[in-house]
Amino acid sequence: MPESRRGFDANLRLYAQMQPDGPSLAHLLSLQQSLPAGTRLVPRQQLHLTLIHFGKVLDVHRAVNAQTGISRSAYEQLLAGYVARTEALLPAVSFRLEPAGFAGFGMRGSTLVVEYLPTPELALLHRDLYGELVGFLGAAGIRDAAAFMAGDPNFMFAGTLRPHISLARGFAGALPSLPLESVTLQPMPVVYPGH
């Protein structure tokens, strides 16, 4: 593991994600440019498809520690193994997803996303990534991972595969009727320094 990943001193964000390739990114950016003026667009470098959301490492440690009393050093050791196993599961090659349509996500439906149809390969990948997350929580001392995840905002949607790419936040109004294209996705690092 690279030196920068050995310690989790900052409240780094962890996600298993895929990023659009060049042509797919250009399509997503063109969709954003077609939205009404004043729409709060997701920045270009943040256009991605999340496979599993972990959240901020120190926030998760606080939640897990409150349940189990796990020390920070023991948590970080388990977390390093979790990150390595998660990255090893990510596909070595890109894959394509077909669009299902626009949707509003979030509690108020104000995050505009493009939803994609899950493939059998994506469902299998998600199942394996979810298994790693459940295993990590179990190793950290969480006895009922499903109940813990259901009550924690970082993990409450981890068990559900609903592939999407967020385009805008705070979106109001009718869903756009713009032509959608398939996207080709490539794996990204799980640890995001500086977030």
C-alpha positions as a Python dict, from the first residue, in 0.01 Angstrom:
ca = {
    (1, 'M'): (0, 0, 0),
    (2, 'P'): (145, 344, -88),
    (3, 'E'): (281, 547, 203),
    (4, 'S'): (1, 805, 173),
    (5, 'R'): (-261, 535, 245),
    (6, 'R'): (-105, 381, 557),
    (7, 'G'): (-242, 640, 794),
    (8, 'F'): (-590, 785, 784),
    (9, 'D'): (-510, 1104, 977),
    (10, 'A'): (-738, 1319, 764),
    (11, 'N'): (-1109, 1255, 738),
    (12, 'L'): (-1062, 1107, 390),
    (13, 'R'): (-1360, 992, 187),
    (14, 'L'): (-1375, 632, 66),
    (15, 'Y'): (-1586, 510, -224),
    (16, 'A'): (-1568, 227, -472),
    (17, 'Q'): (-1639, 422, -789),
    (18, 'M'): (-1616, 415, -1165),
    (19, 'Q'): (-1541, 719, -1380),
    (20, 'P'): (-1668, 788, -1732),
    (21, 'D'): (-1420, 762, -2017),
    (22, 'G'): (-1358, 1065, -2246),
    (23, 'P'): (-1657, 1031, -2481),
    (24, 'S'): (-1891, 944, -2193),
    (25, 'L'): (-1768, 1242, -1994),
    (26, 'A'): (-1827, 1468, -2296),
    (27, 'H'): (-2186, 1338, -2318),
    (28, 'L'): (-2249, 1400, -1946),
    (29, 'L'): (-2104, 1751, -1971),
    (30, 'S'): (-2329, 1824, -2270),
    (31, 'L'): (-2630, 1713, -2063),
    (32, 'Q'): (-2525, 1951, -1787),
    (33, 'Q'): (-2490, 2239, -2034),
    (34, 'S'): (-2848, 2177, -2150),
    (35, 'L'): (-2988, 2231, -1799),
    (36, 'P'): (-3148, 2565, -1705),
    (37, 'A'): (-2919, 2855, -1621),
    (38, 'G'): (-2840, 2878, -1251),
    (39, 'T'): (-2853, 2499, -1197),
    (40, 'R'): (-2588, 2390, -945),
    (41, 'L'): (-2386, 2144, -1152),
    (42, 'V'): (-2176, 1862, -1009),
    (43, 'P'): (-1813, 1955, -1090),
    (44, 'R'): (-1657, 1776, -1386),
    (45, 'Q'): (-1402, 1589, -1172),
    (46, 'Q'): (-1683, 1454, -951),
    (47, 'L'): (-1890, 1291, -1227),
    (48, 'H'): (-1878, 924, -1132),
    (49, 'L'): (-2084, 614, -1059),
    (50, 'T'): (-2062, 498, -697),
    (51, 'L'): (-2057, 123, -646),
    (52, 'I'): (-2022, 130, -266),
    (53, 'H'): (-2016, 439, -43),
    (54, 'F'): (-1805, 415, 272),
    (55, 'G'): (-1793, 780, 379),
    (56, 'K'): (-1538, 975, 581),
    (57, 'V'): (-1299, 746, 765),
    (58, 'L'): (-1292, 935, 1096),
    (59, 'D'): (-1669, 983, 1102),
    (60, 'V'): (-1715, 610, 1046),
    (61, 'H'): (-1460, 533, 1319),
    (62, 'R'): (-1662, 742, 1565),
    (63, 'A'): (-1981, 553, 1478),
    (64, 'V'): (-1815, 211, 1493),
    (65, 'N'): (-1625, 299, 1812),
    (66, 'A'): (-1950, 404, 1982),
    (67, 'Q'): (-2086, 53, 1913),
    (68, 'T'): (-1774, -157, 1970),
    (69, 'G'): (-1506, 46, 2148),
    (70, 'I'): (-1254, -38, 1872),
    (71, 'S'): (-931, 162, 1899),
    (72, 'R'): (-829, 395, 1623),
    (73, 'S'): (-516, 192, 1543),
    (74, 'A'): (-709, -137, 1520),
    (75, 'Y'): (-972, 33, 1304),
    (76, 'E'): (-706, 176, 1071),
    (77, 'Q'): (-542, -163, 1035),
    (78, 'L'): (-874, -322, 938),
    (79, 'L'): (-950, -27, 710),
    (80, 'A'): (-622, -64, 520),
    (81, 'G'): (-709, -427, 447),
    (82, 'Y'): (-1063, -330, 345),
    (83, 'V'): (-933, -67, 101),
    (84, 'A'): (-685, -311, -54),
    (85, 'R'): (-949, -584, -97),
    (86, 'T'): (-1202, -336, -238),
    (87, 'E'): (-955, -202, -494),
    (88, 'A'): (-862, -559, -591),
    (89, 'L'): (-1229, -630, -670),
    (90, 'L'): (-1267, -337, -910),
    (91, 'P'): (-1265, -448, -1273),
    (92, 'A'): (-940, -417, -1464),
    (93, 'V'): (-1128, -322, -1781),
    (94, 'S'): (-1397, -68, -1853),
    (95, 'F'): (-1761, -163, -1901),
    (96, 'R'): (-2069, -5, -2057),
    (97, 'L'): (-2405, 73, -1903),
    (98, 'E'): (-2722, 165, -2088),
    (99, 'P'): (-2931, 459, -1962),
    (100, 'A'): (-3264, 405, -1789),
    (101, 'G'): (-3357, 775, -1773),
    (102, 'F'): (-3338, 1083, -1554),
    (103, 'A'): (-3444, 1070, -1189),
    (104, 'G'): (-3449, 1287, -879),
    (105, 'F'): (-3250, 1140, -589),
    (106, 'G'): (-3212, 1245, -228),
    (107, 'M'): (-3466, 1311, 45),
    (108, 'R'): (-3633, 1586, -157),
    (109, 'G'): (-3556, 1443, -500),
    (110, 'S'): (-3341, 1748, -574),
    (111, 'T'): (-3030, 1569, -699),
    (112, 'L'): (-3070, 1522, -1073),
    (113, 'V'): (-2916, 1194, -1187),
    (114, 'V'): (-2899, 975, -1493),
    (115, 'E'): (-2991, 621, -1388),
    (116, 'Y'): (-2841, 322, -1568),
    (117, 'L'): (-2962, -32, -1612),
    (118, 'P'): (-2764, -274, -1395),
    (119, 'T'): (-2591, -558, -1575),
    (120, 'P'): (-2533, -906, -1429),
    (121, 'E'): (-2160, -823, -1406),
    (122, 'L'): (-2232, -502, -1217),
    (123, 'A'): (-2471, -682, -981),
    (124, 'L'): (-2205, -944, -907),
    (125, 'L'): (-1941, -674, -847),
    (126, 'H'): (-2177, -489, -612),
    (127, 'R'): (-2253, -810, -422),
    (128, 'D'): (-1881, -876, -372),
    (129, 'L'): (-1811, -515, -266),
    (130, 'Y'): (-2103, -524, -23),
    (131, 'G'): (-1968, -850, 119),
    (132, 'E'): (-1632, -683, 183),
    (133, 'L'): (-1806, -397, 364),
    (134, 'V'): (-2008, -634, 581),
    (135, 'G'): (-1690, -830, 653),
    (136, 'F'): (-1505, -514, 753),
    (137, 'L'): (-1781, -410, 993),
    (138, 'G'): (-1794, -759, 1141),
    (139, 'A'): (-1417, -762, 1194),
    (140, 'A'): (-1452, -422, 1365),
    (141, 'G'): (-1697, -577, 1612),
    (142, 'I'): (-2036, -482, 1464),
    (143, 'R'): (-2258, -783, 1539),
    (144, 'D'): (-2552, -693, 1316),
    (145, 'A'): (-2404, -516, 1014),
    (146, 'A'): (-2741, -480, 838),
    (147, 'A'): (-2898, -300, 1136),
    (148, 'F'): (-2590, -83, 1185),
    (149, 'M'): (-2584, 18, 817),
    (150, 'A'): (-2958, 88, 810),
    (151, 'G'): (-2912, 344, 1089),
    (152, 'D'): (-2595, 511, 961),
    (153, 'P'): (-2621, 772, 682),
    (154, 'N'): (-2288, 659, 534),
    (155, 'F'): (-2412, 305, 474),
    (156, 'M'): (-2791, 313, 457),
    (157, 'F'): (-2799, 264, 80),
    (158, 'A'): (-2494, 35, 51),
    (159, 'G'): (-2701, -281, 10),
    (160, 'T'): (-2899, -147, -286),
    (161, 'L'): (-2762, -131, -638),
    (162, 'R'): (-2914, 164, -822),
    (163, 'P'): (-2648, 275, -1071),
    (164, 'H'): (-2654, 647, -1143),
    (165, 'I'): (-2437, 951, -1214),
    (166, 'S'): (-2533, 1277, -1042),
    (167, 'L'): (-2545, 1580, -1271),
    (168, 'A'): (-2684, 1860, -1051),
    (169, 'R'): (-2780, 1934, -690),
    (170, 'G'): (-3067, 2151, -572),
    (171, 'F'): (-3253, 2079, -894),
    (172, 'A'): (-3617, 2185, -911),
    (173, 'G'): (-3870, 2142, -1183),
    (174, 'A'): (-3957, 1874, -1435),
    (175, 'L'): (-3706, 1609, -1530),
    (176, 'P'): (-3532, 1692, -1859),
    (177, 'S'): (-3628, 1520, -2182),
    (178, 'L'): (-3281, 1505, -2334),
    (179, 'P'): (-3139, 1217, -2538),
    (180, 'L'): (-2925, 981, -2328),
    (181, 'E'): (-2636, 762, -2439),
    (182, 'S'): (-2465, 462, -2285),
    (183, 'V'): (-2157, 529, -2073),
    (184, 'T'): (-1825, 350, -2057),
    (185, 'L'): (-1685, 341, -1705),
    (186, 'Q'): (-1335, 283, -1567),
    (187, 'P'): (-1229, 214, -1204),
    (188, 'M'): (-1104, 494, -979),
    (189, 'P'): (-894, 482, -660),
    (190, 'V'): (-1095, 408, -346),
    (191, 'V'): (-909, 662, -128),
    (192, 'Y'): (-947, 1028, -219),
    (193, 'P'): (-675, 1243, -60),
    (194, 'G'): (-768, 1602, 13),
    (195, 'H'): (-1145, 1547, 42),
}
